CSV table of C-alpha atoms and ligand atoms in Angstrom, one decimal:
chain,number,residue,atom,x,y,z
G,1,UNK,CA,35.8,103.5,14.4
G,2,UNK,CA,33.8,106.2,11.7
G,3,UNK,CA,31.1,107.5,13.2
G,4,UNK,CA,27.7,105.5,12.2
G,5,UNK,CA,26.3,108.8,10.5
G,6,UNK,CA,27.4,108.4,6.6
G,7,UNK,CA,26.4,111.8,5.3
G,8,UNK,CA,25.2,110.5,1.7
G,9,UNK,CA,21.9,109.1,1.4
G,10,UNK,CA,20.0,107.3,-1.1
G,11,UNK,CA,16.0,108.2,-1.9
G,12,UNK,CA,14.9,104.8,0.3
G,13,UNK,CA,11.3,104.4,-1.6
G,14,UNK,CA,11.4,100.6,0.6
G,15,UNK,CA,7.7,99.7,1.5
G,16,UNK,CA,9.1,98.6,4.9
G,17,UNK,CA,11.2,98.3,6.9
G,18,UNK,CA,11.1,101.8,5.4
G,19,UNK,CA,12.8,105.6,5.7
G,20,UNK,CA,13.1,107.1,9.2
G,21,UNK,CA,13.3,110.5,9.5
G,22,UNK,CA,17.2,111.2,9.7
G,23,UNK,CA,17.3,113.3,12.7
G,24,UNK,CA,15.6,110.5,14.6
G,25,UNK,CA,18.7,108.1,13.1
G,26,UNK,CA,21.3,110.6,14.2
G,27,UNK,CA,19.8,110.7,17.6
G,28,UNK,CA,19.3,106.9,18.0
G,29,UNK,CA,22.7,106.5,17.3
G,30,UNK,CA,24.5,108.5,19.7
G,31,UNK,CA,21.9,107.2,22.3
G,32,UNK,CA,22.6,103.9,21.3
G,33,UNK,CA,26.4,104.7,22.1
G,34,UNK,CA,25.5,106.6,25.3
G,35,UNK,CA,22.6,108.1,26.0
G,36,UNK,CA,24.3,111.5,27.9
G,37,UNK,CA,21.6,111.1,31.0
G,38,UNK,CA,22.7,107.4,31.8
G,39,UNK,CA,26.4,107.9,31.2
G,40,UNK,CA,25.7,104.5,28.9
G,41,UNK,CA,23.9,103.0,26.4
G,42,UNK,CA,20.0,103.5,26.3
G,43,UNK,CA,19.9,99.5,25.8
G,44,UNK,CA,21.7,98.6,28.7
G,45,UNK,CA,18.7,99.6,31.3
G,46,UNK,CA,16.3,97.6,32.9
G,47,UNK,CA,12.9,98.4,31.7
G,48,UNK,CA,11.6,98.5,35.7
G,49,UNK,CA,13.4,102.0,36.0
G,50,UNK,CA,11.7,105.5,36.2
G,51,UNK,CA,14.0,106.6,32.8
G,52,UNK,CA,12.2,103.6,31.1
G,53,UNK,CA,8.7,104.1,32.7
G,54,UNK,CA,9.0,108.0,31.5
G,55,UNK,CA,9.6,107.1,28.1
G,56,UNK,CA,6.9,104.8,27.8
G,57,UNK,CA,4.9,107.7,29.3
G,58,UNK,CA,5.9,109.8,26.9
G,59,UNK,CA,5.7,107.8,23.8
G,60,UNK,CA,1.9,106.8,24.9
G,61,UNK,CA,1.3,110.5,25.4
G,62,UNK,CA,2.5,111.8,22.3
G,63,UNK,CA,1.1,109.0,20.3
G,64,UNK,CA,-2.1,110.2,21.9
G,65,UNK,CA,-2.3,113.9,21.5
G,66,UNK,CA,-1.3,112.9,17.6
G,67,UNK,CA,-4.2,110.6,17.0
G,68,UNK,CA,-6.6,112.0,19.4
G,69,UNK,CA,-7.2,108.5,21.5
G,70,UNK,CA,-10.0,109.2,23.3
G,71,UNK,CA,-9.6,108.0,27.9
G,72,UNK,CA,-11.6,105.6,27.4
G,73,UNK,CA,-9.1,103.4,24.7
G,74,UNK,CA,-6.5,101.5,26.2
G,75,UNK,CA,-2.5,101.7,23.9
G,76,UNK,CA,-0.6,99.2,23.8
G,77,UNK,CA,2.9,98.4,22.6
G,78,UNK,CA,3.4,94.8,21.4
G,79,UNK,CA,4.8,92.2,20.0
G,80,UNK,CA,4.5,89.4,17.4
G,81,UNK,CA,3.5,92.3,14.2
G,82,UNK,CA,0.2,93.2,13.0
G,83,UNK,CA,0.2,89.4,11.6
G,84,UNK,CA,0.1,88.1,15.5
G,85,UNK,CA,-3.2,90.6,15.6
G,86,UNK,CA,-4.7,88.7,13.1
G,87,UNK,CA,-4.9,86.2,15.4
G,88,UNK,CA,-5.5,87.8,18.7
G,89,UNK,CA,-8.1,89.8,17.2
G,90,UNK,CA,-10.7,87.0,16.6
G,91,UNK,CA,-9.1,85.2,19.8
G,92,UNK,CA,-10.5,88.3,21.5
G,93,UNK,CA,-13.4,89.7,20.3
G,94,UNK,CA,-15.1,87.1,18.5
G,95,UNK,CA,-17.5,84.8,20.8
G,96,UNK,CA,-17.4,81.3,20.6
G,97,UNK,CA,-19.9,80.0,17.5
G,98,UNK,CA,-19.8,84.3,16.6
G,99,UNK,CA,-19.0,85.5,13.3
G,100,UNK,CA,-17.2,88.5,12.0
G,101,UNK,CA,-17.0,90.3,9.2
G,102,UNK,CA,-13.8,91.2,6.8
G,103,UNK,CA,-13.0,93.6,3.5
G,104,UNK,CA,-11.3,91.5,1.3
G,105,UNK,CA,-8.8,94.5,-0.2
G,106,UNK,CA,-5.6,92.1,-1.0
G,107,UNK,CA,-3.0,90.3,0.8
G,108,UNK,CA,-3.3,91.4,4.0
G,109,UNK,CA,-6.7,90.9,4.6
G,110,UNK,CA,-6.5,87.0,3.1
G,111,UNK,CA,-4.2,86.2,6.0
G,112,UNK,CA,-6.6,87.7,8.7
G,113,UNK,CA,-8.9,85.2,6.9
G,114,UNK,CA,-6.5,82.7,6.7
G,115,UNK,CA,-5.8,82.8,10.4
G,116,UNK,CA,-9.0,83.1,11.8
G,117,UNK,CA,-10.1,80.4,9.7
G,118,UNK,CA,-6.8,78.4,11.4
G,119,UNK,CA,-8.6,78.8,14.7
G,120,UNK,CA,-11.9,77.9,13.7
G,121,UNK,CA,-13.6,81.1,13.8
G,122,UNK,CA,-15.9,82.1,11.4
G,123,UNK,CA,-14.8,85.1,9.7
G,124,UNK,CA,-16.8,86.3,6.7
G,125,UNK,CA,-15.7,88.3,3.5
G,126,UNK,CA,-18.6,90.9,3.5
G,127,UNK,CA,-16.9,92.8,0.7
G,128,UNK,CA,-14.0,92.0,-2.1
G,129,UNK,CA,-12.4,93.6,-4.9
G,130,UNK,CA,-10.5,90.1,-5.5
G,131,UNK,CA,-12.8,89.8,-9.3
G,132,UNK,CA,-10.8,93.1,-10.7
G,133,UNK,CA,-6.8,91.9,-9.1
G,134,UNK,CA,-7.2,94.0,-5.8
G,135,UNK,CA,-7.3,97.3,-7.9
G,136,UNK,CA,-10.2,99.2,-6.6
G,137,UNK,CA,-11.6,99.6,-2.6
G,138,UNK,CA,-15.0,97.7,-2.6
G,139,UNK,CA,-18.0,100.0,-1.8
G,140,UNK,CA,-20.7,97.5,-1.5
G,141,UNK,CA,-20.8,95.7,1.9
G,142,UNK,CA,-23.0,92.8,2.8
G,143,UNK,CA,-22.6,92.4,6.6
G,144,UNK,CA,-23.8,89.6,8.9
G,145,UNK,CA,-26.7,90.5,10.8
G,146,UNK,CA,-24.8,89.6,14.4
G,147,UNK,CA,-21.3,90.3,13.2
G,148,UNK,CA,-18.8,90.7,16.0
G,149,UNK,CA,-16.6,92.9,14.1
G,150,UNK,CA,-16.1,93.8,10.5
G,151,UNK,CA,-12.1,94.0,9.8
G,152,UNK,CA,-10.9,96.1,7.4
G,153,UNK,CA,-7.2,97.3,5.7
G,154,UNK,CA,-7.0,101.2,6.0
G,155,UNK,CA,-4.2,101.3,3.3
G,156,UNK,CA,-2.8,98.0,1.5
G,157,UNK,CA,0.6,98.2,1.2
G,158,UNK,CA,1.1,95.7,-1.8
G,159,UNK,CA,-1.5,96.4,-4.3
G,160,UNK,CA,-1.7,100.6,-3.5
G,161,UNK,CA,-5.2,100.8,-2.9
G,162,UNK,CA,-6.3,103.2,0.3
G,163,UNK,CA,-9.6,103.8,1.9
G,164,UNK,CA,-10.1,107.3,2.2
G,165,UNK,CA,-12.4,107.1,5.4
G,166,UNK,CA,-13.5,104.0,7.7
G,167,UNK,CA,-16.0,102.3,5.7
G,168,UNK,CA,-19.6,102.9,6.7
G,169,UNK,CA,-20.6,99.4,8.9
G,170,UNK,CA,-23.2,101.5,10.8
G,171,UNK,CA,-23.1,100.0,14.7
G,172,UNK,CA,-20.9,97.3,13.9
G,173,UNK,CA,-17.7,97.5,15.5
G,174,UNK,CA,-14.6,98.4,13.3
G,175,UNK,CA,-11.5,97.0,13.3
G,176,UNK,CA,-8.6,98.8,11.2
G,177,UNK,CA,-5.1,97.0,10.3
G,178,UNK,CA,-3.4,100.6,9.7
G,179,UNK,CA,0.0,99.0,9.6
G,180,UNK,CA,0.9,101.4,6.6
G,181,UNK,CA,-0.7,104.7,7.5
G,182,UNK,CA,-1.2,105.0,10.2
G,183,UNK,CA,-0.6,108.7,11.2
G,184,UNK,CA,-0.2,109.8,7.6
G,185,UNK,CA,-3.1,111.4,7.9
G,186,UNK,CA,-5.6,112.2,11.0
G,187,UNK,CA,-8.0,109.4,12.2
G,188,UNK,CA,-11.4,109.0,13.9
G,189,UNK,CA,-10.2,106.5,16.4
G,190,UNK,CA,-13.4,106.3,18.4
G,191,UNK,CA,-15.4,105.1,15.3
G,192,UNK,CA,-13.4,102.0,16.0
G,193,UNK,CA,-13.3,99.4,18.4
G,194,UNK,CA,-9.8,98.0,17.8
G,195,UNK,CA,-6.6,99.4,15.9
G,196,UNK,CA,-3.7,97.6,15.2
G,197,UNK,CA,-0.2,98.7,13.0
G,198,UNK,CA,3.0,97.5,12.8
G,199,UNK,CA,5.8,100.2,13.4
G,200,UNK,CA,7.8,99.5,10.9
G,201,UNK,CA,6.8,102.1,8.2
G,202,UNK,CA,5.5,105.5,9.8
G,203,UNK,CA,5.6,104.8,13.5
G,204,UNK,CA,9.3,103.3,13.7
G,205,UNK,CA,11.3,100.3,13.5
G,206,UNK,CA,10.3,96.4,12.8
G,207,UNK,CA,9.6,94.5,16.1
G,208,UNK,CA,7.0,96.8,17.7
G,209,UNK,CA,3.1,96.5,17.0
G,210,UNK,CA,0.4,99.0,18.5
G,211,UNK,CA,-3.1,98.1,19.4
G,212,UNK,CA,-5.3,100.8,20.6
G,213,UNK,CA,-8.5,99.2,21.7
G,214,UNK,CA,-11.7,100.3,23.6
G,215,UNK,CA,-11.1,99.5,27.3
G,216,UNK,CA,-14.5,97.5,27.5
G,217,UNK,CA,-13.5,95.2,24.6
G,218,UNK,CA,-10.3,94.6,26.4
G,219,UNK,CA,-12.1,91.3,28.5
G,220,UNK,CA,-14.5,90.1,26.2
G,221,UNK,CA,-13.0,87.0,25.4
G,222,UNK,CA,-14.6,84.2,26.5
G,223,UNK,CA,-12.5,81.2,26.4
G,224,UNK,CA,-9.1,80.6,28.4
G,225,UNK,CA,-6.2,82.5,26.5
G,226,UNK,CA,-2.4,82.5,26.8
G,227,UNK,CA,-1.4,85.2,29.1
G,228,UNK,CA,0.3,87.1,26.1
G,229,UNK,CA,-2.5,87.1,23.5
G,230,UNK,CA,-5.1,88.1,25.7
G,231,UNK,CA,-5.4,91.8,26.0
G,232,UNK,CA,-6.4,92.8,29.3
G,233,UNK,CA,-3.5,91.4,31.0
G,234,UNK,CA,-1.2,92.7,28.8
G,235,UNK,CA,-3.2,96.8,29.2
G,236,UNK,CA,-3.2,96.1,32.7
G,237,UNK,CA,0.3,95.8,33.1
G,238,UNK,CA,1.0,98.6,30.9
G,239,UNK,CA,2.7,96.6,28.2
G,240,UNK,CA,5.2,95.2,30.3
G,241,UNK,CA,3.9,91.5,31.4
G,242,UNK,CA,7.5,90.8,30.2
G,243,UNK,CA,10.0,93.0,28.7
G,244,UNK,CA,9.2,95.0,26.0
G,245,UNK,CA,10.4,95.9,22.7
G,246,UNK,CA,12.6,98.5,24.5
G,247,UNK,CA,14.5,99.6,21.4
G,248,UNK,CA,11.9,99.8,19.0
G,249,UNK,CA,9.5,101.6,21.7
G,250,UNK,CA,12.7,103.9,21.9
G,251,UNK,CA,12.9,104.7,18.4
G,252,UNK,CA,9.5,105.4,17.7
G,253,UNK,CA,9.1,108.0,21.1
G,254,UNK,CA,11.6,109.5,19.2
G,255,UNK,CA,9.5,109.6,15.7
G,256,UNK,CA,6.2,110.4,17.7
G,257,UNK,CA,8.3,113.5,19.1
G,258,UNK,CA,9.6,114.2,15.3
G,259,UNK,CA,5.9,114.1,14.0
G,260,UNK,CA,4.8,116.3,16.8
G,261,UNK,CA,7.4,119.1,15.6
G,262,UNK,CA,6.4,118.8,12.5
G,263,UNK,CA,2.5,119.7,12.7
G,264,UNK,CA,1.3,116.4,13.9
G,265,UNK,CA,-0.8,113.9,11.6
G,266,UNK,CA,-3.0,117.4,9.6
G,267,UNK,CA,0.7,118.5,8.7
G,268,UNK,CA,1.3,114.7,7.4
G,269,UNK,CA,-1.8,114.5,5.3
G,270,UNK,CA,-0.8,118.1,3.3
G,271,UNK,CA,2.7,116.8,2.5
G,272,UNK,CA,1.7,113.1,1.7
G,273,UNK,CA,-0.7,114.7,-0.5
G,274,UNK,CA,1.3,116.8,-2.2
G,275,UNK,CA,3.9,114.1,-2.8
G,276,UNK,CA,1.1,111.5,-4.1
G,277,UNK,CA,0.1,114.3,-6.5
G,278,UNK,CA,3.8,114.8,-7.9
G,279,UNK,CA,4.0,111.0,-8.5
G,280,UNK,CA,0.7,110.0,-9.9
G,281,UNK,CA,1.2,113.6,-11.9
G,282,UNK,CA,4.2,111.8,-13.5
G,283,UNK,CA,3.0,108.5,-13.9
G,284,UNK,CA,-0.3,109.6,-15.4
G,285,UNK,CA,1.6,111.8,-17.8
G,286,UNK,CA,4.6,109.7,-18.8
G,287,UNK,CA,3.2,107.6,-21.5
G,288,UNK,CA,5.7,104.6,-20.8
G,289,UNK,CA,4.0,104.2,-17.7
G,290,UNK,CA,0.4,103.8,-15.8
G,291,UNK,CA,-0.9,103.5,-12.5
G,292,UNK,CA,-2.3,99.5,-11.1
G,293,UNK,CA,-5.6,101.3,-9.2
G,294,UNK,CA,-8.3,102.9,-9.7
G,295,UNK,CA,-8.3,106.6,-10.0
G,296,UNK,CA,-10.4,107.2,-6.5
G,297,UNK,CA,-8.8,104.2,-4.4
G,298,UNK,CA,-4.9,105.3,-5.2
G,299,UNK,CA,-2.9,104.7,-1.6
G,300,UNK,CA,-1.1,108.1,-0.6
G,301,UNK,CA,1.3,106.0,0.7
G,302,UNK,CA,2.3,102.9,-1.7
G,303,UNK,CA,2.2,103.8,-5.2
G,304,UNK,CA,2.1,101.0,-7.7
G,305,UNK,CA,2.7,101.5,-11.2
G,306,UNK,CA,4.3,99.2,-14.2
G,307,UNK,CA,5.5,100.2,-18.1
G,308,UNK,CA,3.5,100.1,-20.6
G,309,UNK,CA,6.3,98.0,-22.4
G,310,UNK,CA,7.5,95.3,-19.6
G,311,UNK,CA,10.2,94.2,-21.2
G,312,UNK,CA,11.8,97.7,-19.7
G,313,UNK,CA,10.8,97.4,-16.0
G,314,UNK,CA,14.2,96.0,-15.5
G,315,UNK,CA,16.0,98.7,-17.2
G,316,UNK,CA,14.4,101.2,-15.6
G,317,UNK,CA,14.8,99.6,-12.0
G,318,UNK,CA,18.3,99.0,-12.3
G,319,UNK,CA,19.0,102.7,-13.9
G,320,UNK,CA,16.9,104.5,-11.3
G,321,UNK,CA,19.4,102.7,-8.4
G,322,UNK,CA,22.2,104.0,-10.5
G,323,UNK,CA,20.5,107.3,-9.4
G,324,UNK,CA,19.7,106.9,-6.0
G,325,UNK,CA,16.0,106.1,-6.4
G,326,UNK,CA,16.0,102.5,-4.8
G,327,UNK,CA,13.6,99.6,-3.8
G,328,UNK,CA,11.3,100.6,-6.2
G,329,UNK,CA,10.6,96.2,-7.3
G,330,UNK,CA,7.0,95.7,-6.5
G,331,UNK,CA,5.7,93.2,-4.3
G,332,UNK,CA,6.8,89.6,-5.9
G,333,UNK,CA,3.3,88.6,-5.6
G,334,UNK,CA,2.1,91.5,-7.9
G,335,UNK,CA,5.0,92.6,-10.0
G,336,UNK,CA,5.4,96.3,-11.6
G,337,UNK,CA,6.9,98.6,-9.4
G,338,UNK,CA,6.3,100.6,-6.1
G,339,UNK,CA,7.7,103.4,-4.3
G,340,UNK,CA,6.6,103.9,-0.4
G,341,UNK,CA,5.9,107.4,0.1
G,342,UNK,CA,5.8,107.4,4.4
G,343,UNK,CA,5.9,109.9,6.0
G,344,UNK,CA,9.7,110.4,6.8
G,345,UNK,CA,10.0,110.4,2.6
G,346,UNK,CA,10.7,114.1,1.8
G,347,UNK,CA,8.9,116.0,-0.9
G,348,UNK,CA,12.2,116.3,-3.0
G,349,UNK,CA,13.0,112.8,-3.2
G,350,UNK,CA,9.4,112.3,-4.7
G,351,UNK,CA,10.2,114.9,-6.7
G,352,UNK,CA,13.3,113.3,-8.3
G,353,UNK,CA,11.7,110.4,-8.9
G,354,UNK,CA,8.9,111.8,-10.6
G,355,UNK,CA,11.3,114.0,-13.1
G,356,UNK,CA,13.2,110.1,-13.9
G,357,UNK,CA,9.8,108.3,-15.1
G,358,UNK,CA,9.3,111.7,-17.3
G,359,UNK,CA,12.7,111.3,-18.7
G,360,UNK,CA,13.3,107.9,-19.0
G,361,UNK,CA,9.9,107.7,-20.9
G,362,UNK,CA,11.1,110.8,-22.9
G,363,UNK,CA,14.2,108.2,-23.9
G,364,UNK,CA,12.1,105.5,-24.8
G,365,UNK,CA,8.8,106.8,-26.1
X,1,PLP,C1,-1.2,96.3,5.9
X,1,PLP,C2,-0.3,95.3,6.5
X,1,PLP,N1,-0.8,94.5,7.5
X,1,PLP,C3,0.0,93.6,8.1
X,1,PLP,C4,1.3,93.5,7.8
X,1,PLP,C5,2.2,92.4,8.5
X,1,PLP,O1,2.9,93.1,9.4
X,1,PLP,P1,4.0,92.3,10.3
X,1,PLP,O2,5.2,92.0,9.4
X,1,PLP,O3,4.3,93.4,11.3
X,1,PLP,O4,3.4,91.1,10.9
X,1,PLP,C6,1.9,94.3,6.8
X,1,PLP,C7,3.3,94.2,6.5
X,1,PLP,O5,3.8,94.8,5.6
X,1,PLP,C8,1.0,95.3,6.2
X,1,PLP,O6,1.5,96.1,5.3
């Protein structure tokens, strides 16, 4: 059998699943084979063993040294996605006849509403930049006077739109879905009450989802919940009320060690930066092509754009696969085009996409 490590690889600009650094891949897959400790595959190991109980350590650890989790915020590693934690969220932290609060920045935030609506819990949209298609970050807040929470999208992975820092809810208590940057850049975790992100585009592979919550919101539910969506069973066993996501947790130790290496979440934010600047640079010059957000709320981390001429957007798609730039199709529910730029994406991939849009609008100005 060919080893699993193919040597070419495309510019993967997928919004997620998306790009793992390729060390972390070449790793995973001899472990995967044989991890050279066990004498056998890193799968084949019960998750009650001190190897798995010092990975988990270690990936907890790491993750906190990166982001700075302060004691006194429990991290957990779940299950079910970030769209499971639209429900547990208001199943936990919301009273019974409370109301919360949520910014309305796109499609993630209507199915936190959705949700919490499908439970009967009264979730309010104190903000929403719905009138202008989801292009902008809303600034202007109105908040219930005894909101629970106020729920808010850090970066929203569809429309491109990212808040640049926590919005201001003064003592309310913040909740951040970070699903799609988290660690792209650093973050005031204790302004926060509750985080939540799936792994599946800067933290690792689909199937795990963190939660790093305030230990003293852990048990403020107040009705009778399932075992597994209440959260203070699942921190006090440590995420492992059943098994775990063992090979997703495994993957993403490894990314958390990867990050670590390479200057941690400050290091992140200087090269996502400098790769949002080569895009937008490219898109705001190419005059085939335009950004979908406004100027001060463009996402570091999705970039949506369309062509001035739409009639193209398939052309150019299907010739930018020819070279290697792929999964560039924006979300079906918005159109245009989109290219994820996590953190795993290097500089010079940007790079060559940027110099395509310049020359294919060249060709077609
Ligand atoms: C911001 C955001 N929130 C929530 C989700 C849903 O995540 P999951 O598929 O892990 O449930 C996504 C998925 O892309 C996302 O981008």
């Amino acid at each position: 059998m060919e080893s699993p490590v193919i040597e070419h690889r495309i510019h993967n600009f997928s919004s997620g699943p998306s790009i793992l650094p390729q060390e972390v891949l070449e790793r995973a897959a001899r472990d995967l084979v044989i991890h050279p400790e066990l004498g056998h595959s890193v799968m084949e190991l019960s998750h009650r063993t001190p190897f798995w109980e010092a990975a988990m350590e270690r990936a907890e650890a790491d993750l906190r040294e990166l982001l700075g989790v302060p004691d006194d915020y429990a991290v957990l590693f779940l299950q079910g996605g970030a769209t499971l934690q639209f429900a547990m969220v208001p199943l936990n932290l919301m009273p019974e006849g409370g109301v919360a609060d949520l910014i309305n920045t796109g499609r993630w935030s209507q199915k936190a509403l959705a949700e919490a609506k499908k439970l009967g819990r009264d979730l309010r949209v104190a903000a929403t930049s719905e009138p202008t298609g989801f292009d902008r970050i809303p600034t202007q807040l109105d908040l219930a006077a005894d909101s629970a929470y106020v729920h808010y999208v850090s970066n929203n992975t569809i429309h491109g739109t990212e808040f640049t820092a926590p919005p201001d809810v003064g003592d309310a208590l913040l909740v951040c879905d970070a699903s799609s940057n988290i660690l792209s850049r650093p973050m005031d975790v204790a302004r926060h009450g509750l985080i939540f992100a799936g792994a599946q585009k800067n933290l690792g592979p689909a199937g795990l989802t963190l939660v790093i919550a305030r230990r003293e919101l852990l048990d403020r539910a107040t009705w009778s919940l399932p075992t597994m969506l209440h959260y203070k069973p699942l921190a006090k066993a440590g995420s492992m009320l059943n098994t775990p996501p063992v090979w997703a947790i495994y993957i993403t130790g490894l990314v958390l060690d990867w990050l670590k290496r390479q200057g941690g979440a400050e290091a992140m934010e200087r090269r996502n930066a400098e790769k949002a600047a080569i895009l937008y640079g490219a898109i705001d010059d190419a005059p085939l092509f335009e950004g979908c957000t406004a100027p001060d709320s463009r996402s570091r981390m999705n970039v949506t754009f369309r062509l001035t001429r739409d009639e193209l957007t398939s052309a150019f798609l299907a010739e930018a696969a020819s070279h290697d730039l792929k999964y560039l199709k924006g979300h079906r529910s918005v159109g245009g085009c989109r290219a994820a730029l996590y953190n795993a994406m290097p500089v010079e991939s940007v790079q060559r996409l940027a110099d395509f849009i310049r020359d294919f609008s060249d060709r077609h100005a």
